Amino acid sequence: MESDRSAAWCGTGEKQKQASHQGVECGVSCGVESVPHSDFECVVETEDLFLLVYGERVTVLQKKDLAAGDPRDFSSMMAENITKYAVVSFAEQGRAAK
């Protein structure tokens, strides 16, 4: 089921990264490429950011740079569309190591 949820991140200069139910626009050295959800190998979410892994690339999206939308909506949308989605909490790992 397609959703109307979307998100936009502030980028360098006037550039923004966009995400929707169709995929994510990721910055590359020569501009922006649209990456469909099916091309993502995995997504890792931490307290502060999202790591989107596709091909031989990783795109880092900081939650604090979100310009439109809600990180929780983006998280839900990505988890619904990408099989390998992991939430990592470093605070829990730190406590376990003590």
PDB file of C-alpha atoms in Angstrom:
ATOM      1  CA  MET A   1       0.000   0.000   0.000  1.00  0.00           C
ATOM      2  CA  GLU A   2       1.456   3.359  -1.018  1.00  0.00           C
ATOM      3  CA  SER A   3       1.601   6.123   1.520  1.00  0.00           C
ATOM      4  CA  ASP A   4       1.637   9.905   1.202  1.00  0.00           C
ATOM      5  CA  ARG A   5       4.465  10.102   3.721  1.00  0.00           C
ATOM      6  CA  SER A   6       7.596  11.881   2.572  1.00  0.00           C
ATOM      7  CA  ALA A   7      10.617  13.635   4.034  1.00  0.00           C
ATOM      8  CA  ALA A   8      13.237  16.148   2.915  1.00  0.00           C
ATOM      9  CA  TRP A   9      16.691  16.813   4.312  1.00  0.00           C
ATOM     10  CA  CYS A  10      18.741  19.995   4.054  1.00  0.00           C
ATOM     11  CA  GLY A  11      21.775  19.438   1.935  1.00  0.00           C
ATOM     12  CA  THR A  12      24.818  21.440   0.889  1.00  0.00           C
ATOM     13  CA  GLY A  13      23.829  24.825  -0.463  1.00  0.00           C
ATOM     14  CA  GLU A  14      20.340  24.714  -1.957  1.00  0.00           C
ATOM     15  CA  LYS A  15      20.318  20.922  -2.441  1.00  0.00           C
ATOM     16  CA  GLN A  16      17.902  18.713  -0.527  1.00  0.00           C
ATOM     17  CA  LYS A  17      17.538  14.965  -0.328  1.00  0.00           C
ATOM     18  CA  GLN A  18      13.980  13.726  -0.821  1.00  0.00           C
ATOM     19  CA  ALA A  19      12.372  10.481   0.328  1.00  0.00           C
ATOM     20  CA  SER A  20       8.967   9.055  -0.526  1.00  0.00           C
ATOM     21  CA  HIS A  21       7.188   5.732  -0.986  1.00  0.00           C
ATOM     22  CA  GLN A  22       8.930   5.471  -4.392  1.00  0.00           C
ATOM     23  CA  GLY A  23      12.493   5.686  -3.111  1.00  0.00           C
ATOM     24  CA  VAL A  24      15.168   8.103  -1.936  1.00  0.00           C
ATOM     25  CA  GLU A  25      17.159  10.739  -3.813  1.00  0.00           C
ATOM     26  CA  CYS A  26      20.768  10.374  -2.704  1.00  0.00           C
ATOM     27  CA  GLY A  27      23.616  12.771  -3.388  1.00  0.00           C
ATOM     28  CA  VAL A  28      26.500  11.522  -5.489  1.00  0.00           C
ATOM     29  CA  SER A  29      29.628  13.285  -6.721  1.00  0.00           C
ATOM     30  CA  CYS A  30      27.964  14.267 -10.001  1.00  0.00           C
ATOM     31  CA  GLY A  31      24.591  15.308  -8.543  1.00  0.00           C
ATOM     32  CA  VAL A  32      21.598  13.378  -7.252  1.00  0.00           C
ATOM     33  CA  GLU A  33      20.400   9.901  -8.147  1.00  0.00           C
ATOM     34  CA  SER A  34      17.012   8.409  -7.394  1.00  0.00           C
ATOM     35  CA  VAL A  35      17.344   5.070  -5.608  1.00  0.00           C
ATOM     36  CA  PRO A  36      14.257   2.828  -5.471  1.00  0.00           C
ATOM     37  CA  HIS A  37      13.646   0.987  -2.203  1.00  0.00           C
ATOM     38  CA  SER A  38      14.375  -2.331  -3.908  1.00  0.00           C
ATOM     39  CA  ASP A  39      18.014  -1.249  -4.470  1.00  0.00           C
ATOM     40  CA  PHE A  40      18.766  -0.747  -0.774  1.00  0.00           C
ATOM     41  CA  GLU A  41      20.760  -3.516   0.870  1.00  0.00           C
ATOM     42  CA  CYS A  42      19.837  -2.260   4.327  1.00  0.00           C
ATOM     43  CA  VAL A  43      19.044   0.773   6.449  1.00  0.00           C
ATOM     44  CA  VAL A  44      20.459   1.333   9.919  1.00  0.00           C
ATOM     45  CA  GLU A  45      18.828   3.843  12.249  1.00  0.00           C
ATOM     46  CA  THR A  46      20.570   5.292  15.288  1.00  0.00           C
ATOM     47  CA  GLU A  47      19.383   7.931  17.739  1.00  0.00           C
ATOM     48  CA  ASP A  48      20.770  10.713  15.530  1.00  0.00           C
ATOM     49  CA  LEU A  49      20.856   9.439  11.944  1.00  0.00           C
ATOM     50  CA  PHE A  50      19.934   7.001   9.209  1.00  0.00           C
ATOM     51  CA  LEU A  51      22.540   5.035   7.226  1.00  0.00           C
ATOM     52  CA  LEU A  52      21.200   3.972   3.821  1.00  0.00           C
ATOM     53  CA  VAL A  53      23.311   1.247   2.177  1.00  0.00           C
ATOM     54  CA  TYR A  54      22.940   0.602  -1.560  1.00  0.00           C
ATOM     55  CA  GLY A  55      25.353  -0.672  -4.196  1.00  0.00           C
ATOM     56  CA  GLU A  56      28.784   0.120  -2.846  1.00  0.00           C
ATOM     57  CA  ARG A  57      27.610   3.376  -1.248  1.00  0.00           C
ATOM     58  CA  VAL A  58      26.344   4.612   2.090  1.00  0.00           C
ATOM     59  CA  THR A  59      24.286   7.776   2.455  1.00  0.00           C
ATOM     60  CA  VAL A  60      24.114   9.373   5.896  1.00  0.00           C
ATOM     61  CA  LEU A  61      20.995  11.372   6.758  1.00  0.00           C
ATOM     62  CA  GLN A  62      21.165  13.236  10.043  1.00  0.00           C
ATOM     63  CA  LYS A  63      17.810  13.520  11.799  1.00  0.00           C
ATOM     64  CA  LYS A  64      18.648  17.077  12.908  1.00  0.00           C
ATOM     65  CA  ASP A  65      18.826  18.146   9.240  1.00  0.00           C
ATOM     66  CA  LEU A  66      15.272  17.043   8.483  1.00  0.00           C
ATOM     67  CA  ALA A  67      13.633  19.996   6.719  1.00  0.00           C
ATOM     68  CA  ALA A  68      10.183  18.503   6.058  1.00  0.00           C
ATOM     69  CA  GLY A  69       8.349  15.500   7.446  1.00  0.00           C
ATOM     70  CA  ASP A  70       8.943  13.574  10.653  1.00  0.00           C
ATOM     71  CA  PRO A  71      11.804  11.153  11.408  1.00  0.00           C
ATOM     72  CA  ARG A  72       9.304   8.631  12.844  1.00  0.00           C
ATOM     73  CA  ASP A  73       7.294   8.659   9.604  1.00  0.00           C
ATOM     74  CA  PHE A  74      10.469   8.227   7.561  1.00  0.00           C
ATOM     75  CA  SER A  75      11.539   5.372   9.832  1.00  0.00           C
ATOM     76  CA  SER A  76       8.176   3.621   9.432  1.00  0.00           C
ATOM     77  CA  MET A  77       8.157   4.134   5.673  1.00  0.00           C
ATOM     78  CA  MET A  78      11.657   2.716   5.258  1.00  0.00           C
ATOM     79  CA  ALA A  79      10.995  -0.238   7.584  1.00  0.00           C
ATOM     80  CA  GLU A  80       7.874  -1.105   5.549  1.00  0.00           C
ATOM     81  CA  ASN A  81       9.754  -0.987   2.234  1.00  0.00           C
ATOM     82  CA  ILE A  82      13.227  -2.318   3.064  1.00  0.00           C
ATOM     83  CA  THR A  83      13.592  -5.860   4.398  1.00  0.00           C
ATOM     84  CA  LYS A  84      16.841  -5.306   6.280  1.00  0.00           C
ATOM     85  CA  TYR A  85      16.058  -2.423   8.628  1.00  0.00           C
ATOM     86  CA  ALA A  86      17.835  -2.203  11.969  1.00  0.00           C
ATOM     87  CA  VAL A  87      17.584   0.208  14.873  1.00  0.00           C
ATOM     88  CA  VAL A  88      20.827   0.447  16.841  1.00  0.00           C
ATOM     89  CA  SER A  89      21.108   1.996  20.291  1.00  0.00           C
ATOM     90  CA  PHE A  90      24.674   2.702  21.354  1.00  0.00           C
ATOM     91  CA  ALA A  91      23.542   3.621  24.886  1.00  0.00           C
ATOM     92  CA  GLU A  92      22.258   0.077  25.424  1.00  0.00           C
ATOM     93  CA  GLN A  93      25.517  -1.401  24.086  1.00  0.00           C
ATOM     94  CA  GLY A  94      27.544   0.835  26.418  1.00  0.00           C
ATOM     95  CA  ARG A  95      25.605  -0.331  29.464  1.00  0.00           C
ATOM     96  CA  ALA A  96      25.947  -3.980  28.459  1.00  0.00           C
ATOM     97  CA  ALA A  97      29.727  -3.641  28.159  1.00  0.00           C
ATOM     98  CA  LYS A  98      30.127  -2.439  31.756  1.00  0.00           C
TER      99      LYS A  98
END
